[in-house]
C-alpha positions in Angstrom: 87.1 75.4 175.3 84.3 74.5 172.6 80.7 75.5 172.9 79.9 71.8 173.1 82.3 71.4 176.1 80.8 74.6 177.8 77.2 73.1 177.5 78.5 69.9 179.0 79.9 71.7 181.8 76.7 73.6 182.2 74.7 70.3 182.4 77.1 68.8 184.9 76.8 71.8 187.1 73.0 71.7 186.9 72.9 68.0 187.7 75.0 68.5 190.8 72.8 71.2 191.8 69.7 69.0 191.4 71.3 66.3 193.3 71.9 68.8 196.2 68.5 70.1 196.0 66.5 67.0 195.6 68.6 63.8 195.9 71.5 63.8 198.3 74.3 66.3 199.2 76.6 63.4 200.1 76.3 61.7 196.7 76.9 65.3 195.1 80.1 65.6 197.1 81.2 62.1 196.2 80.6 62.8 192.5 82.8 65.8 192.8 85.6 63.7 194.2 85.3 61.6 191.1 85.3 64.6 188.6 81.7 65.3 188.4 81.4 62.8 185.5 78.0 61.7 184.1 77.4 58.4 182.8 74.9 58.6 180.0 75.4 55.5 177.8 76.4 51.9 178.4 77.1 48.7 176.4 78.7 45.4 177.4 81.6 46.1 179.8 81.8 49.8 178.8 80.0 53.0 180.1 80.4 56.4 178.3 80.2 59.8 180.2 78.7 63.0 178.7 82.1 64.3 177.8 82.7 61.3 175.7 85.0 59.4 178.0 84.8 55.6 178.2 85.3 53.6 181.3 85.4 49.8 181.8 82.7 48.8 184.3 84.2 46.4 186.7 81.7 47.6 189.5 77.9 48.0 189.5 77.6 46.0 192.6 77.2 42.7 190.9 74.4 43.5 188.5 76.2 43.3 185.2 77.4 39.6 185.0 76.3 39.7 181.2 77.2 43.4 180.7 75.1 46.4 180.0 72.3 46.2 177.4 72.8 42.5 176.5 71.1 41.9 173.1 69.1 38.8 174.3 67.9 40.7 177.3 66.9 43.7 175.2 65.1 41.4 172.7 62.9 39.8 175.3 62.2 43.1 177.1 61.7 45.2 173.9 59.0 42.6 172.7 57.2 42.6 176.0 57.3 46.4 176.1 55.5 46.6 172.9 52.8 44.1 173.7 51.8 44.0 177.4 54.5 45.5 179.9 52.3 45.9 183.1 49.6 43.6 184.1 46.5 44.1 186.2 47.6 41.5 188.8 44.1 40.1 188.8 44.1 37.7 185.8 46.6 34.9 185.0 49.6 36.2 183.1 52.0 33.8 181.3 55.3 35.7 181.5 55.6 35.3 185.3 54.8 31.7 185.2 57.4 31.1 182.5 59.9 33.1 184.3 59.3 31.3 187.5 59.7 27.8 185.7 62.9 28.9 184.0 64.5 30.2 187.3 63.5 27.1 189.1 65.3 25.0 186.5 68.7 26.5 187.2 68.2 26.3 191.0 69.2 23.5 193.4 66.5 20.7 193.5 63.6 21.4 195.8 63.5 25.1 195.6 60.4 25.4 193.3 58.2 28.1 194.8 58.9 31.7 193.8 58.0 35.3 194.8 59.4 37.8 192.6 60.3 41.4 193.7 62.2 44.3 192.6 65.2 45.0 195.0 67.4 42.6 197.0 66.3 43.9 200.3 62.7 43.0 199.3 63.9 39.6 198.6 65.5 39.5 202.0 62.2 40.8 203.7 60.3 38.0 201.9 62.6 35.3 203.3 62.4 36.7 206.8 58.7 36.9 206.7 58.5 33.3 205.5 60.6 32.4 208.6 58.4 34.2 210.9 55.2 32.7 209.2 56.7 29.4 209.8 57.0 30.1 213.4 60.7 31.1 213.6 60.9 34.2 215.9 64.7 34.4 216.3 67.0 35.3 213.4 70.8 34.9 213.4 72.9 36.8 210.9 76.6 37.2 210.8 79.2 40.0 211.4 80.1 41.7 208.2 77.0 40.4 206.5 74.9 42.8 204.3 71.3 42.0 203.5 69.9 45.6 202.7 68.6 48.5 204.5 64.8 48.1 204.7 63.8 47.6 208.4 63.9 43.9 208.5 66.7 43.5 206.3 68.5 46.2 208.2 68.0 44.3 211.4 70.1 41.5 209.9 72.8 43.8 208.5 75.0 44.2 211.5 76.6 47.6 211.0 76.4 50.2 213.6 76.4 53.2 211.1 73.6 52.0 209.2 71.5 50.6 212.2 71.8 53.5 214.8 69.5 56.1 213.2 66.7 53.7 213.0 66.6 51.9 216.3 64.6 50.2 217.8 64.8 47.7 214.8 62.9 44.4 214.6 63.4 42.4 217.9 64.8 38.8 217.8 67.9 39.4 215.8 71.4 38.1 216.9 74.8 38.5 215.0 77.5 35.7 215.2 81.1 35.6 213.8 81.0 34.6 210.2 82.8 31.3 209.6 82.5 30.2 213.3 80.5 27.0 213.3 80.9 26.5 217.0 79.2 29.8 217.8 76.2 28.8 215.5 75.9 25.6 217.2 75.8 27.1 220.6 73.1 29.5 219.5 70.9 26.9 217.8 71.3 24.5 220.6 70.0 27.3 223.1 66.9 27.8 221.1 65.9 24.7 219.1 63.1 24.9 216.8 63.1 28.7 217.0 66.0 30.1 214.9 66.1 31.4 211.3 69.7 31.6 210.0 70.4 34.0 207.1 73.9 33.7 205.6 75.7 34.6 202.4 78.0 32.0 200.6 80.5 35.0 200.1 80.2 38.2 201.9 80.3 40.8 198.9 79.6 44.0 200.8 81.6 42.6 203.8 84.6 42.8 201.7 84.6 39.7 199.6 84.9 37.4 202.7 85.2 33.8 201.9 84.2 31.3 204.5 86.3 28.3 205.6 86.0 25.4 203.2 83.0 23.1 204.3 81.5 26.0 206.5 78.2 26.3 204.5 77.6 22.7 204.7 78.1 22.9 208.5 75.6 25.7 208.7 73.0 23.5 206.8 73.5 20.6 208.9 73.4 22.5 212.2 70.4 24.2 211.2 68.8 20.9 210.4 70.0 19.3 213.5 68.4 22.0 215.6 65.2 22.2 213.5 66.0 25.6 212.2 65.1 27.6 209.0 68.0 28.5 206.5 67.8 31.5 204.2 70.7 31.9 201.8 71.2 35.4 200.6 72.5 35.1 197.1 71.5 38.4 195.8 75.0 39.3 194.9 76.8 36.0 194.8 74.2 34.0 192.7 73.5 33.8 189.0 77.0 32.9 188.0 79.0 35.6 189.9 81.1 32.9 191.7 81.7 30.8 188.7 78.8 28.6 189.7 75.1 29.0 189.1 74.7 29.6 193.0 76.8 29.8 195.9 74.7 26.8 197.2 76.2 24.7 194.4 79.7 24.9 195.8 79.0 22.7 198.7 75.7 21.1 197.5 73.3 22.6 200.0 69.7 23.2 200.0 68.2 26.1 201.9 64.6 26.6 202.9 64.7 29.8 200.9 67.4 31.0 198.4 67.4 34.9 197.6 68.4 36.2 194.2 68.7 39.6 192.6 71.3 42.1 191.1 71.9 40.1 187.8 68.6 38.4 187.7 67.1 41.4 185.5 69.9 41.0 183.0 71.5 44.5 183.9 68.3 46.1 182.3 65.6 46.1 184.9 65.5 45.6 188.6 64.2 42.2 189.6 64.7 39.9 192.7 63.3 36.7 194.0 62.9 34.6 196.9 62.7 31.0 196.1 61.5 28.6 198.7 60.7 24.8 199.2 57.2 23.8 199.0 57.0 23.4 202.8 58.7 26.7 203.6 56.4 28.5 201.1 53.1 27.1 202.4 52.0 30.0 204.5 52.0 32.1 201.3 50.1 29.3 199.6 47.4 29.4 202.1 46.6 33.0 201.4 47.5 34.6 198.1 47.2 38.0 199.5 49.3 37.8 202.8 52.4 39.0 201.0 52.1 41.0 197.8 53.5 44.0 195.8 52.0 45.7 192.9 55.1 45.4 190.6 55.9 41.7 191.7 56.3 39.6 188.5 55.1 42.3 186.0 55.5 41.0 182.5 58.3 43.3 181.3 60.5 42.3 184.4 59.8 38.7 183.7 60.8 39.0 180.2 64.2 40.4 181.5 64.6 37.4 183.7 63.9 35.0 180.7 66.4 36.8 178.5 68.9 36.8 181.4 68.7 33.1 181.8 68.8 32.4 178.2 71.9 34.7 177.8 73.8 32.9 180.8 73.0 29.5 179.3 73.6 30.1 175.6 76.8 32.0 176.3 78.2 29.6 179.1 78.6 32.7 181.3 78.9 30.7 184.5 82.0 28.8 183.1 83.3 32.1 181.7 83.0 33.7 185.1 85.1 30.8 186.6 87.7 31.1 183.9 87.9 34.8 184.0 88.2 34.9 187.7 91.0 32.3 187.5 92.9 34.5 185.2 92.4 37.9 186.9 92.8 37.0 190.6 96.4 36.0 190.4 97.2 38.8 188.1 95.5 41.4 190.1 97.2 40.0 193.4 100.6 40.1 191.9 100.2 43.8 190.7 98.9 44.8 194.0 101.6 43.1 196.3 104.4 44.4 193.9 103.2 48.0 193.7 101.5 48.5 197.1 104.1 47.1 199.8 102.8 48.0 203.1 99.6 49.2 201.7 97.8 45.9 200.5 96.6 43.4 203.2 95.2 40.8 200.9 93.7 40.1 197.5 91.0 37.4 197.3 88.0 36.3 195.3 85.8 33.7 193.9 84.8 33.8 190.4 84.2 37.4 189.3 83.8 38.6 192.9 87.2 40.0 193.8 88.4 42.0 196.6 91.6 44.0 197.1 91.8 44.7 200.9 94.0 47.6 201.9 95.6 48.3 205.1 93.1 51.2 206.0 89.7 52.4 204.6 91.3 55.8 203.3 93.6 53.8 201.0 90.9 51.9 199.5 89.0 55.3 198.7 92.1 56.5 197.0 92.6 53.5 195.1 89.0 53.7 193.8 90.0 57.4 192.6 93.0 56.2 190.8 91.2 53.4 189.1 88.6 55.9 187.9 91.3 58.2 186.7 92.7 55.4 184.8 89.3 54.5 183.2 87.9 51.8 185.4 84.8 51.8 187.6 85.1 49.6 190.7 83.3 49.5 194.2 83.9 50.1 197.8 82.5 47.5 200.1 79.6 48.9 202.4 80.6 46.6 205.4 84.3 46.3 204.5 85.7 49.9 204.0 89.2 48.8 203.4 88.2 46.6 200.4 87.9 47.5 196.9 85.7 45.3 195.0 85.8 44.2 191.4 82.5 42.6 189.9 83.2 42.8 186.1 81.0 41.1 183.5 81.6 37.6 182.4 81.5 38.9 178.9 85.0 40.5 179.1 87.0 40.1 175.9 90.9 39.5 176.0 91.3 43.2 175.2 89.0 44.1 178.2 91.0 41.9 180.4 94.2 43.5 179.3 92.7 47.0 179.7 91.7 46.1 183.2 95.0 44.9 184.3 96.9 47.7 182.8 94.6 50.2 184.3 95.2 48.6 187.8 99.0 48.6 187.1 98.9 52.3 186.5 96.4 53.1 189.2 98.4 51.3 192.0 101.6 53.1 190.8 99.7 56.5 190.8 98.5 55.6 194.4 102.1 55.3 195.7 103.2 58.5 194.0 100.0 60.4 195.5 100.7 59.1 199.0 104.4 60.1 198.7 103.3 63.6 198.2 100.6 63.8 200.9 101.6 65.5 204.1 101.9 63.4 207.1 98.7 62.9 208.9 96.6 64.1 206.1 93.4 62.8 205.6 92.4 60.5 202.8 90.0 61.3 200.1 87.2 58.7 201.0 86.7 57.3 204.4 
């Protein structure tokens, strides 16, 4: 082993030790399962580790719709970084105004009031607070839904393992079956004028769960019929990921509040937003200090938003996401069902949000490892543990697509060989 390799090994050991000492022992253990690699560089669809290995990034939890370090985003961010990155929040500042105008220009009509934040969970909190400020004291979310882990967002994220350590949560939350319009009708009818409904157009963390055709329109109509308040969580599904600018566009719905995030910062900086109708936003208009955050709308973040919107428009990434998804989904499905008989339950997706559901969670963990061993980063689904999720960039080249499909072919075959060697009853690597 060379001195350079020795040095890299020492850095990896030191980093693992620092994770255990100051960050998370669990994350350190997970890193060891994946070989203790350290990512140190990224560009487009690819990331590079400290030992020089390159991986196709089909993960990132939906952040990289335009890949990493997109030139247009970097151009905007760099220019702002060298002029005025952080504002006082007292004076007028043009970047946030322009970013709001540009974001509104690509949203469904009527959504024209913007509150910028950093994380998706902060956007969710903003939407929930707007509902409460408008008098809606009850909230309906859906089984399998994922809205974040801050206290209000967690109250809507109906998963026992995440909620249990933090109870009591915010009162007034009810979970209903996703896709069941009759259950929603009954709840809204029982509490007319009181209910905020928060729903995802496609449940990403739920395991890429696609609702029945027409369901979102039914949700909107029922919410209006019973004088409710509709929050559409598009933190993961929005900004082109589904092959439309927004999931709202698929069925032509207009929520009271639409939540954006993940890709909104162009894969460079963390940005999210809650965008509301004028009526829904009115409590925040009355008092500019009732809902604020120091880093909301800071100039360098707003530069990233403007660069991201420009990139999506100029490179037609929404259309590319639709076309790439239509190319990848049937190929991934064919490979999975051919190579993993008895192990794969379903392959589904919309645009570049694609899920491979295994028959058990442990197999999904093993598939993630085999994908990594074959040069591809994918994600597990936090509320759908048996689902491996692919969220690749819309900037994939034909060579990238071939690489991804070839790697999936090898990974599925390797998984079968690994499973054949495992003793009966042995535990899987990731559960």
